[in-house]
Amino acid sequence: MPTPPPSDRVRLRRAHERGTYDAETLHPVLDATPLCSVGYVIDGQPYVTPTMHWREGDHLYWHGSSASRMLRAADSAQVCVTVSLLDGFVMARSGMHHSINYRSAMMLGTAHKITGAAEIEARLKIFVDGMFPGRWDMLRPANAQEIKATTLMTMPLDEASTKIRTGPPNDDEEDYELPIWAGVIPVRTQILPPEPDPRNLDGLEPPAHIVNFRL
Amino acid sequence: MPTPPPSDRVRLRRAHERGTYDAETLHPVLDATPLCSVGYVIDGQPYVTPTMHWREGDHLYWHGSSASRMLRAADSAQVCVTVSLLDGFVMARSGMHHSINYRSAMMLGTAHKITGAAEIEARLKIFVDGMFPGRWDMLRPANAQEIKATTLMTMPLDEASTKIRTGPPNDDEEDYELPIWAGVIPVRTQILPPEPDPRNLDGLEPPAHIVNFRL
């Protein structure tokens, strides 16, 4: 049995056959990119701020400067966080059936600020090491001022939907007879070779978490 | 003289030295990806929906099903559209100075629905041909029902900010002496060879706008 929508607010209306509400589908989409968009409201006006996120279990985290307008507006407030990955252009035989292949997730909930220097530092280590295993302990340690300047937000992943499209176009049946090239132009995120900082000390080699980095 | 912020709402607070407010910087960021995030408000709750956009002059456009909740909520309403492109991971000598290289734009304004079948079809042709030159006229023509099922939205680009980060990390001066590998892991969007629809007619070759497609 598929997981039912956790609320009417996240129930998918359009192309709902592409949508799911279970953690098994949601988590890999969140883990596939560090980039999300956080939606929040100030004086009735919606704002969307791109930022980096990470996941621990069934909670999402993001961070930023303690002076950030976005983080102050999101604290103890309703937010919507969206992640989207473009996987390809779907070229159909009519304009109507052109589409994209994608993975996307929408999460609603109340965001909360994490307090306590030790708690904040522990979360940041998980963020950095989650992408670059072992890096945190190789760095110059964080000092109290830096931790104080960092605001960490979290929200539970209990009101979310995931939408995924894959595969070739779905054309009208009669259009398959037309001599029009259809198919998919796949798109992916490519990681290029690392570029050392010109100010690196002589003879420093990139560690494994740099050389082997994948998204 | 740099363009001043068009409003206090889009004035950049954080890392404002990376921000600009001029069309010459904004337009290439919007044109570099078809994927945006549209933020809107329903009953005080923010929502962020990923969708495709395109630009004509100083207006942004996006479209969707006429039954879409997002498009209905955005009509004649205040929206925030954000575009973000990840260009690289900036690996510093402290956790604090880790960052990403990116291009992002935030646009505020009132969205309006475009009416009139001819107007809608003309805009859709510009959307398709803007990415895939000449494709619209190769397709099975759109019919009245399809145009009716399509809602097109537009907003002016007169209240926008663009933020761009490039280059190596900016570490604390004393940290440059540490034997820690720093630098950038560049990221780019890669277009892979087209995958023909298994139901293409025999002998159909992909047209130039497929073979030469670049973002």
Coordinates of C-alpha atoms in Angstrom, one line a residue:
Chain A
M1 CA 0.0 0.0 0.0
P2 CA 1.4 3.4 -0.9
T3 CA 1.7 5.9 2.0
P4 CA -1.3 8.3 2.0
P5 CA -0.8 12.1 1.9
P6 CA 0.1 13.3 5.5
S7 CA -2.1 16.4 4.9
D8 CA -4.3 18.0 2.4
R9 CA -1.8 20.8 2.0
V10 CA 0.8 18.5 0.5
R11 CA -1.6 16.2 -1.4
L12 CA -0.5 16.4 -5.0
R13 CA -3.2 17.6 -7.5
R14 CA -1.3 17.7 -10.8
A15 CA 0.2 14.5 -12.2
H16 CA -0.4 12.9 -8.8
E17 CA 0.5 9.5 -10.2
R18 CA 4.1 10.8 -10.1
G19 CA 3.9 11.6 -6.4
T20 CA 4.6 9.7 -3.2
Y21 CA 4.6 10.5 0.5
D22 CA 7.0 8.0 1.9
A23 CA 10.4 8.5 3.5
E24 CA 12.0 5.9 1.3
T25 CA 11.4 8.1 -1.8
L26 CA 11.9 11.4 -0.1
H27 CA 15.2 10.8 1.6
P28 CA 17.3 10.0 -1.5
V29 CA 16.0 13.1 -3.3
L30 CA 17.0 15.3 -0.4
D31 CA 20.4 13.5 -0.2
A32 CA 21.1 14.0 -4.0
T33 CA 21.7 17.7 -3.8
P34 CA 22.8 20.1 -1.1
L35 CA 20.8 23.0 -2.6
C36 CA 17.2 23.8 -1.5
S37 CA 14.8 26.7 -1.6
V38 CA 13.3 27.9 1.7
G39 CA 10.0 29.7 1.4
Y40 CA 8.8 32.0 4.2
V41 CA 6.5 35.0 4.7
I42 CA 7.3 38.5 5.9
D43 CA 4.4 41.0 6.1
G44 CA 2.3 38.8 3.8
Q45 CA 5.0 38.8 1.1
P46 CA 6.5 35.4 0.1
Y47 CA 10.2 35.1 0.0
V48 CA 12.3 32.2 -1.4
T49 CA 15.9 31.9 -0.4
P50 CA 18.3 29.3 -1.9
T51 CA 20.5 27.7 0.7
M52 CA 22.2 24.5 1.5
H53 CA 20.5 21.7 3.5
W54 CA 21.3 18.4 5.0
R55 CA 19.3 15.6 6.5
E56 CA 19.7 13.6 9.7
G57 CA 17.1 10.8 9.9
D58 CA 13.7 12.4 9.6
H59 CA 14.7 16.0 10.1
L60 CA 16.0 18.5 7.6
Y61 CA 18.6 21.1 8.6
W62 CA 19.9 24.3 7.1
H63 CA 22.1 27.1 8.4
G64 CA 23.3 30.6 7.8
S65 CA 24.4 33.8 9.4
S66 CA 22.7 34.8 12.6
A67 CA 22.0 38.1 11.0
S68 CA 20.2 36.5 8.1
R69 CA 16.7 37.9 7.5
M70 CA 15.6 34.5 6.2
L71 CA 16.6 32.6 9.3
R72 CA 15.0 35.2 11.6
A73 CA 11.8 35.1 9.7
A74 CA 11.7 31.3 9.6
D75 CA 12.2 30.7 13.3
S76 CA 9.1 29.2 14.9
A77 CA 7.3 30.0 11.7
Q78 CA 5.6 28.0 8.9
V79 CA 8.0 27.4 6.1
C80 CA 8.1 25.4 2.8
V81 CA 11.3 23.9 1.7
T82 CA 11.6 22.6 -1.9
V83 CA 14.4 20.6 -3.5
S84 CA 14.4 20.1 -7.3
L85 CA 16.8 18.2 -9.6
L86 CA 16.6 18.5 -13.4
D87 CA 17.2 15.1 -15.0
G88 CA 16.4 15.7 -18.6
F89 CA 14.4 17.4 -21.3
V90 CA 11.4 15.4 -22.6
M91 CA 11.0 16.2 -26.3
A92 CA 7.5 15.1 -27.5
R93 CA 5.7 15.3 -30.8
S94 CA 3.4 18.1 -29.7
G95 CA 4.2 21.2 -27.6
M96 CA 1.7 20.0 -25.0
H97 CA 3.6 16.9 -24.1
H98 CA 7.0 18.4 -23.8
S99 CA 8.1 18.0 -20.2
I100 CA 11.1 17.5 -18.0
N101 CA 12.4 14.5 -16.1
Y102 CA 13.0 15.6 -12.6
R103 CA 13.1 14.7 -8.9
S104 CA 11.5 17.2 -6.5
A105 CA 10.3 17.3 -2.9
M106 CA 8.2 19.8 -1.1
M107 CA 8.2 19.9 2.7
L108 CA 5.9 21.9 4.9
G109 CA 6.4 22.5 8.6
T110 CA 7.4 24.8 11.4
A111 CA 11.1 25.6 11.5
H112 CA 13.0 25.8 14.8
K113 CA 16.3 27.3 15.7
I114 CA 18.8 25.0 17.3
T115 CA 20.4 26.4 20.5
G116 CA 23.5 25.5 22.4
A117 CA 27.1 25.8 21.1
A118 CA 27.9 22.1 21.5
E119 CA 24.7 21.1 19.7
I120 CA 25.3 23.5 16.8
E121 CA 28.9 22.3 16.4
A122 CA 27.9 18.7 16.4
R123 CA 25.3 19.3 13.7
L124 CA 27.9 21.3 11.5
K125 CA 30.3 18.4 11.8
I126 CA 27.7 16.1 10.5
F127 CA 26.9 18.5 7.6
V128 CA 30.5 18.8 6.5
D129 CA 31.5 15.1 7.1
G130 CA 28.3 14.0 5.4
M131 CA 29.5 15.5 2.1
F132 CA 33.3 15.2 2.8
P133 CA 34.0 12.3 5.1
G134 CA 36.7 13.2 7.7
R135 CA 37.1 16.8 6.7
W136 CA 35.8 18.4 10.0
D137 CA 38.7 17.0 12.1
M138 CA 41.3 18.2 9.5
L139 CA 40.1 21.8 9.7
R140 CA 41.2 24.6 12.0
P141 CA 38.7 24.1 14.9
A142 CA 35.7 26.3 15.1
N143 CA 35.9 29.0 17.7
A144 CA 33.1 30.3 20.0
Q145 CA 32.6 33.5 18.0
E146 CA 32.0 31.5 14.8
I147 CA 29.5 29.2 16.4
K148 CA 27.7 32.2 17.8
A149 CA 27.5 33.7 14.4
T150 CA 25.9 30.6 13.0
T151 CA 22.2 30.0 13.1
L152 CA 21.0 26.4 12.6
M153 CA 17.4 25.6 11.6
T154 CA 15.6 22.3 11.6
M155 CA 12.2 21.0 10.6
P156 CA 10.6 17.6 10.8
L157 CA 10.0 15.7 7.5
D158 CA 6.5 14.6 8.5
E159 CA 4.5 16.7 5.9
A160 CA 6.2 16.2 2.6
S161 CA 5.6 15.0 -0.9
T162 CA 8.0 13.8 -3.5
K163 CA 7.4 14.0 -7.3
I164 CA 9.5 12.1 -9.9
R165 CA 9.2 11.9 -13.6
T166 CA 11.4 9.5 -15.7
G167 CA 11.3 8.1 -19.1
P168 CA 10.3 9.0 -22.7
P169 CA 7.4 11.4 -23.6
N170 CA 3.8 10.4 -23.3
D171 CA 2.4 11.5 -26.6
D172 CA -1.2 11.3 -27.8
E173 CA -1.6 7.9 -29.4
E174 CA -2.2 9.2 -32.9
D175 CA 0.9 11.4 -32.8
Y176 CA 3.2 8.4 -32.7
E177 CA 2.7 8.1 -36.5
L178 CA 4.2 11.5 -37.1
P179 CA 7.8 11.8 -38.5
I180 CA 8.9 14.0 -35.5
W181 CA 12.0 13.1 -33.5
A182 CA 11.0 12.5 -29.9
G183 CA 13.1 11.4 -26.9
V184 CA 14.9 12.6 -23.9
I185 CA 18.0 14.9 -23.6
P186 CA 19.4 13.7 -20.3
V187 CA 21.0 16.2 -17.9
R188 CA 23.2 15.6 -14.9
T189 CA 25.3 17.4 -12.4
Q190 CA 29.0 16.9 -13.2
I191 CA 31.8 17.2 -10.7
L192 CA 34.9 18.6 -12.3
P193 CA 38.5 18.0 -11.1
P194 CA 39.3 20.1 -7.9
E195 CA 41.1 23.4 -8.4
P196 CA 43.7 24.0 -5.6
D197 CA 43.7 27.4 -3.9
P198 CA 46.7 29.3 -5.3
R199 CA 47.6 30.0 -1.7
N200 CA 47.8 26.3 -0.7
L201 CA 51.2 25.4 0.9
D202 CA 53.6 23.7 -1.4
G203 CA 53.3 20.0 -1.8
L204 CA 49.8 19.7 -0.3
E205 CA 47.8 16.9 -2.0
P206 CA 44.0 16.9 -2.0
P207 CA 42.6 14.4 0.6
A208 CA 40.4 11.4 -0.4
H209 CA 37.2 13.3 0.4
I210 CA 38.2 15.8 -2.3
V211 CA 39.5 13.5 -4.9
N212 CA 36.6 11.0 -4.5
F213 CA 33.8 13.6 -4.1
R214 CA 30.5 12.6 -5.7
L215 CA 27.1 14.1 -5.2
Chain B
M1 CA 27.9 53.6 -10.7
P2 CA 26.3 50.3 -9.7
T3 CA 22.5 50.2 -9.9
P4 CA 20.9 50.9 -6.5
P5 CA 18.5 48.4 -4.9
P6 CA 15.0 49.0 -6.5
S7 CA 13.4 48.4 -3.1
D8 CA 14.2 47.7 0.5
R9 CA 12.6 44.3 0.1
V10 CA 15.2 43.1 -2.3
R11 CA 18.2 45.0 -0.8
L12 CA 20.8 42.3 0.1
R13 CA 21.8 42.2 3.7
R14 CA 24.2 39.2 3.8
A15 CA 27.4 39.3 1.7
H16 CA 25.9 42.3 -0.1
E17 CA 29.2 42.8 -2.0
R18 CA 28.2 39.8 -4.1
G19 CA 24.9 41.4 -5.1
T20 CA 23.8 43.6 -7.9
Y21 CA 20.5 45.0 -9.1
D22 CA 21.1 45.5 -12.8
A23 CA 19.5 43.7 -15.8
E24 CA 22.9 43.0 -17.3
T25 CA 23.7 40.7 -14.4
L26 CA 20.2 39.3 -13.8
H27 CA 19.3 38.3 -17.4
P28 CA 22.2 35.8 -18.0
V29 CA 21.4 34.1 -14.7
L30 CA 17.8 33.6 -15.7
D31 CA 18.8 32.5 -19.1
A32 CA 21.3 29.9 -17.8
T33 CA 18.7 27.5 -16.5
P34 CA 15.0 26.8 -17.2
L35 CA 14.3 25.8 -13.6
C36 CA 13.0 28.3 -11.1
S37 CA 11.1 28.2 -7.7
V38 CA 7.9 30.1 -7.4
G39 CA 7.0 31.2 -3.9
Y40 CA 3.4 32.1 -3.1
V41 CA 1.1 32.2 -0.1
I42 CA -2.2 30.4 0.6
D43 CA -3.9 31.1 3.9
G44 CA -0.7 32.5 5.4
Q45 CA 1.3 29.4 4.5
P46 CA 4.2 29.8 2.1
Y47 CA 4.5 27.3 -0.7
V48 CA 7.4 26.9 -3.1
T49 CA 6.8 25.2 -6.4
P50 CA 9.6 24.3 -8.8
T51 CA 8.7 25.0 -12.4
M52 CA 10.2 26.1 -15.8
H53 CA 10.6 29.7 -16.7
W54 CA 11.7 31.8 -19.6
R55 CA 12.5 35.4 -20.2
E56 CA 11.4 37.9 -22.8
G57 CA 13.1 41.3 -22.4
D58 CA 12.3 42.5 -18.9
H59 CA 9.5 40.1 -18.1
L60 CA 9.7 36.6 -16.7
Y61 CA 7.2 33.9 -17.8
W62 CA 6.2 30.5 -16.5
H63 CA 3.3 28.1 -17.3
G64 CA 1.4 25.1 -16.1
S65 CA -1.9 23.4 -16.1
S66 CA -4.9 25.6 -15.7
A67 CA -5.9 23.4 -12.8
S68 CA -2.7 24.1 -11.0
R69 CA -3.1 25.3 -7.4
M70 CA 0.2 27.2 -7.7
L71 CA -0.9 29.2 -10.8
R72 CA -4.3 30.0 -9.3
A73 CA -2.8 31.2 -6.1
A74 CA -0.2 33.3 -7.9
D75 CA -2.6 35.2 -10.2
S76 CA -2.7 38.9 -9.3
A77 CA -0.8 38.0 -6.1
Q78 CA 2.6 38.9 -4.8
V79 CA 5.1 36.2 -5.6
C80 CA 8.8 35.6 -5.2
V81 CA 10.6 33.7 -7.9
T82 CA 14.1 32.4 -7.3
V83 CA 16.7 30.9 -9.6
S84 CA 19.8 29.3 -8.3
L85 CA 22.7 27.6 -10.0
L86 CA 25.4 25.6 -8.1
D87 CA 28.8 26.3 -9.6
G88 CA 31.2 24.7 -7.1
F89 CA 32.0 23.7 -3.5
V90 CA 34.4 26.1 -1.8
M91 CA 36.7 24.2 0.5
A92 CA 38.3 26.4 3.1
R93 CA 40.7 25.9 6.0
S94 CA 38.0 26.3 8.6
G95 CA 34.4 25.2 8.7
M96 CA 33.3 28.8 8.9
H97 CA 34.7 29.8 5.5
H98 CA 33.4 26.8 3.6
S99 CA 31.0 28.1 1.0
I100 CA 29.6 27.4 -2.5
N101 CA 30.1 29.2 -5.8
Y102 CA 26.8 30.0 -7.2
R103 CA 24.6 32.3 -9.3
S104 CA 21.2 33.2 -7.9
A105 CA 18.5 35.7 -8.5
M106 CA 15.4 36.7 -6.5
M107 CA 12.5 38.5 -8.1
L108 CA 9.6 40.0 -6.3
G109 CA 6.4 41.2 -7.9
T110 CA 2.8 40.7 -8.8
A111 CA 2.2 37.8 -11.2
H112 CA -0.5 38.1 -13.9
K113 CA -2.2 35.5 -16.0
I114 CA -1.9 36.0 -19.7
T115 CA -5.2 35.7 -21.6
G116 CA -6.1 35.1 -25.2
A117 CA -5.3 31.9 -27.2
A118 CA -3.2 33.7 -29.8
E119 CA -1.2 35.4 -27.1
I120 CA -0.7 32.2 -25.2
E121 CA 0.4 30.3 -28.2
A122 CA 2.8 33.0 -29.3
R123 CA 4.5 32.9 -25.9
L124 CA 4.7 29.1 -25.9
K125 CA 6.4 29.2 -29.3
I126 CA 9.0 31.6 -27.9
F127 CA 9.5 29.4 -24.9
V128 CA 10.1 26.2 -27.0
D129 CA 12.1 27.9 -29.8
G130 CA 14.2 29.8 -27.2
M131 CA 15.6 26.5 -26.0
F132 CA 15.2 24.5 -29.2
P133 CA 15.4 26.8 -32.2
G134 CA 12.9 25.9 -34.9
R135 CA 11.2 23.1 -32.9
W136 CA 7.7 24.7 -32.6
D137 CA 7.0 24.6 -36.3
M138 CA 8.2 20.9 -36.6
L139 CA 5.6 19.8 -34.0
R140 CA 2.0 18.7 -34.4
P141 CA 0.2 22.1 -34.0
A142 CA -1.4 22.9 -30.7
N143 CA -5.1 22.6 -30.6
A144 CA -7.6 24.9 -28.9
Q145 CA -8.2 22.5 -26.1
E146 CA -4.5 22.3 -25.3
I147 CA -4.1 26.1 -25.3
K148 CA -7.2 26.3 -23.0
A149 CA -5.6 23.8 -20.6
T150 CA -2.5 26.0 -20.4
T151 CA -2.1 28.9 -18.0
L152 CA 0.7 31.3 -18.6
M153 CA 2.0 33.7 -16.0
T154 CA 4.2 36.7 -16.2
M155 CA 5.8 39.2 -13.9
P156 CA 8.0 42.3 -14.5
L157 CA 11.7 42.1 -13.6
D158 CA 11.8 45.5 -11.9
E159 CA 12.3 44.4 -8.3
A160 CA 15.1 41.9 -8.4
S161 CA 18.5 41.1 -7.0
T162 CA 21.3 38.9 -8.3
K163 CA 24.0 37.3 -6.2
I164 CA 27.1 35.6 -7.5
R165 CA 30.0 34.0 -5.8
T166 CA 33.1 32.9 -7.7
G167 CA 36.7 32.0 -6.9
P168 CA 38.7 30.4 -4.1
P169 CA 37.9 30.4 -0.4
N170 CA 38.4 33.6 1.7
D171 CA 40.1 32.3 4.8
D172 CA 41.2 34.1 7.9
E173 CA 44.7 35.5 7.1
E174 CA 46.5 33.4 9.8
D175 CA 44.9 30.2 8.5
Y176 CA 46.7 30.3 5.2
E177 CA 49.8 29.0 7.0
L178 CA 48.0 25.7 7.9
P179 CA 48.7 22.5 6.0
I180 CA 45.1 22.1 5.0
W181 CA 44.1 21.5 1.4
A182 CA 41.8 24.3 0.2
G183 CA 40.3 25.1 -3.2
V184 CA 37.2 24.7 -5.3
I185 CA 35.4 21.6 -6.6
P186 CA 33.7 22.9 -9.7
V187 CA 30.2 21.7 -10.5
R188 CA 28.4 22.1 -13.9
T189 CA 25.3 20.9 -15.6
Q190 CA 26.2 18.4 -18.2
I191 CA 24.0 17.6 -21.3
L192 CA 24.3 13.9 -22.3
P193 CA 23.7 12.5 -25.7
P194 CA 20.0 12.4 -26.7
E195 CA 18.0 9.1 -26.1
P196 CA 15.6 8.5 -28.9
D197 CA 12.0 7.5 -28.0
P198 CA 11.8 3.7 -28.6
R199 CA 8.6 4.6 -30.6
N200 CA 10.3 7.0 -33.0
L201 CA 9.6 6.1 -36.7
D202 CA 12.5 4.2 -38.3
G203 CA 15.2 6.3 -39.8
L204 CA 14.4 9.5 -38.0
E205 CA 17.5 11.5 -37.2
P206 CA 17.5 14.1 -34.4
P207 CA 17.3 17.7 -35.7
A208 CA 20.1 20.2 -35.1
H209 CA 18.3 21.7 -32.1
I210 CA 18.6 18.4 -30.4
V211 CA 22.1 17.5 -31.4
N212 CA 23.5 21.0 -30.7
F213 CA 21.5 21.6 -27.5
R214 CA 23.3 23.5 -24.8
L215 CA 22.1 25.2 -21.7

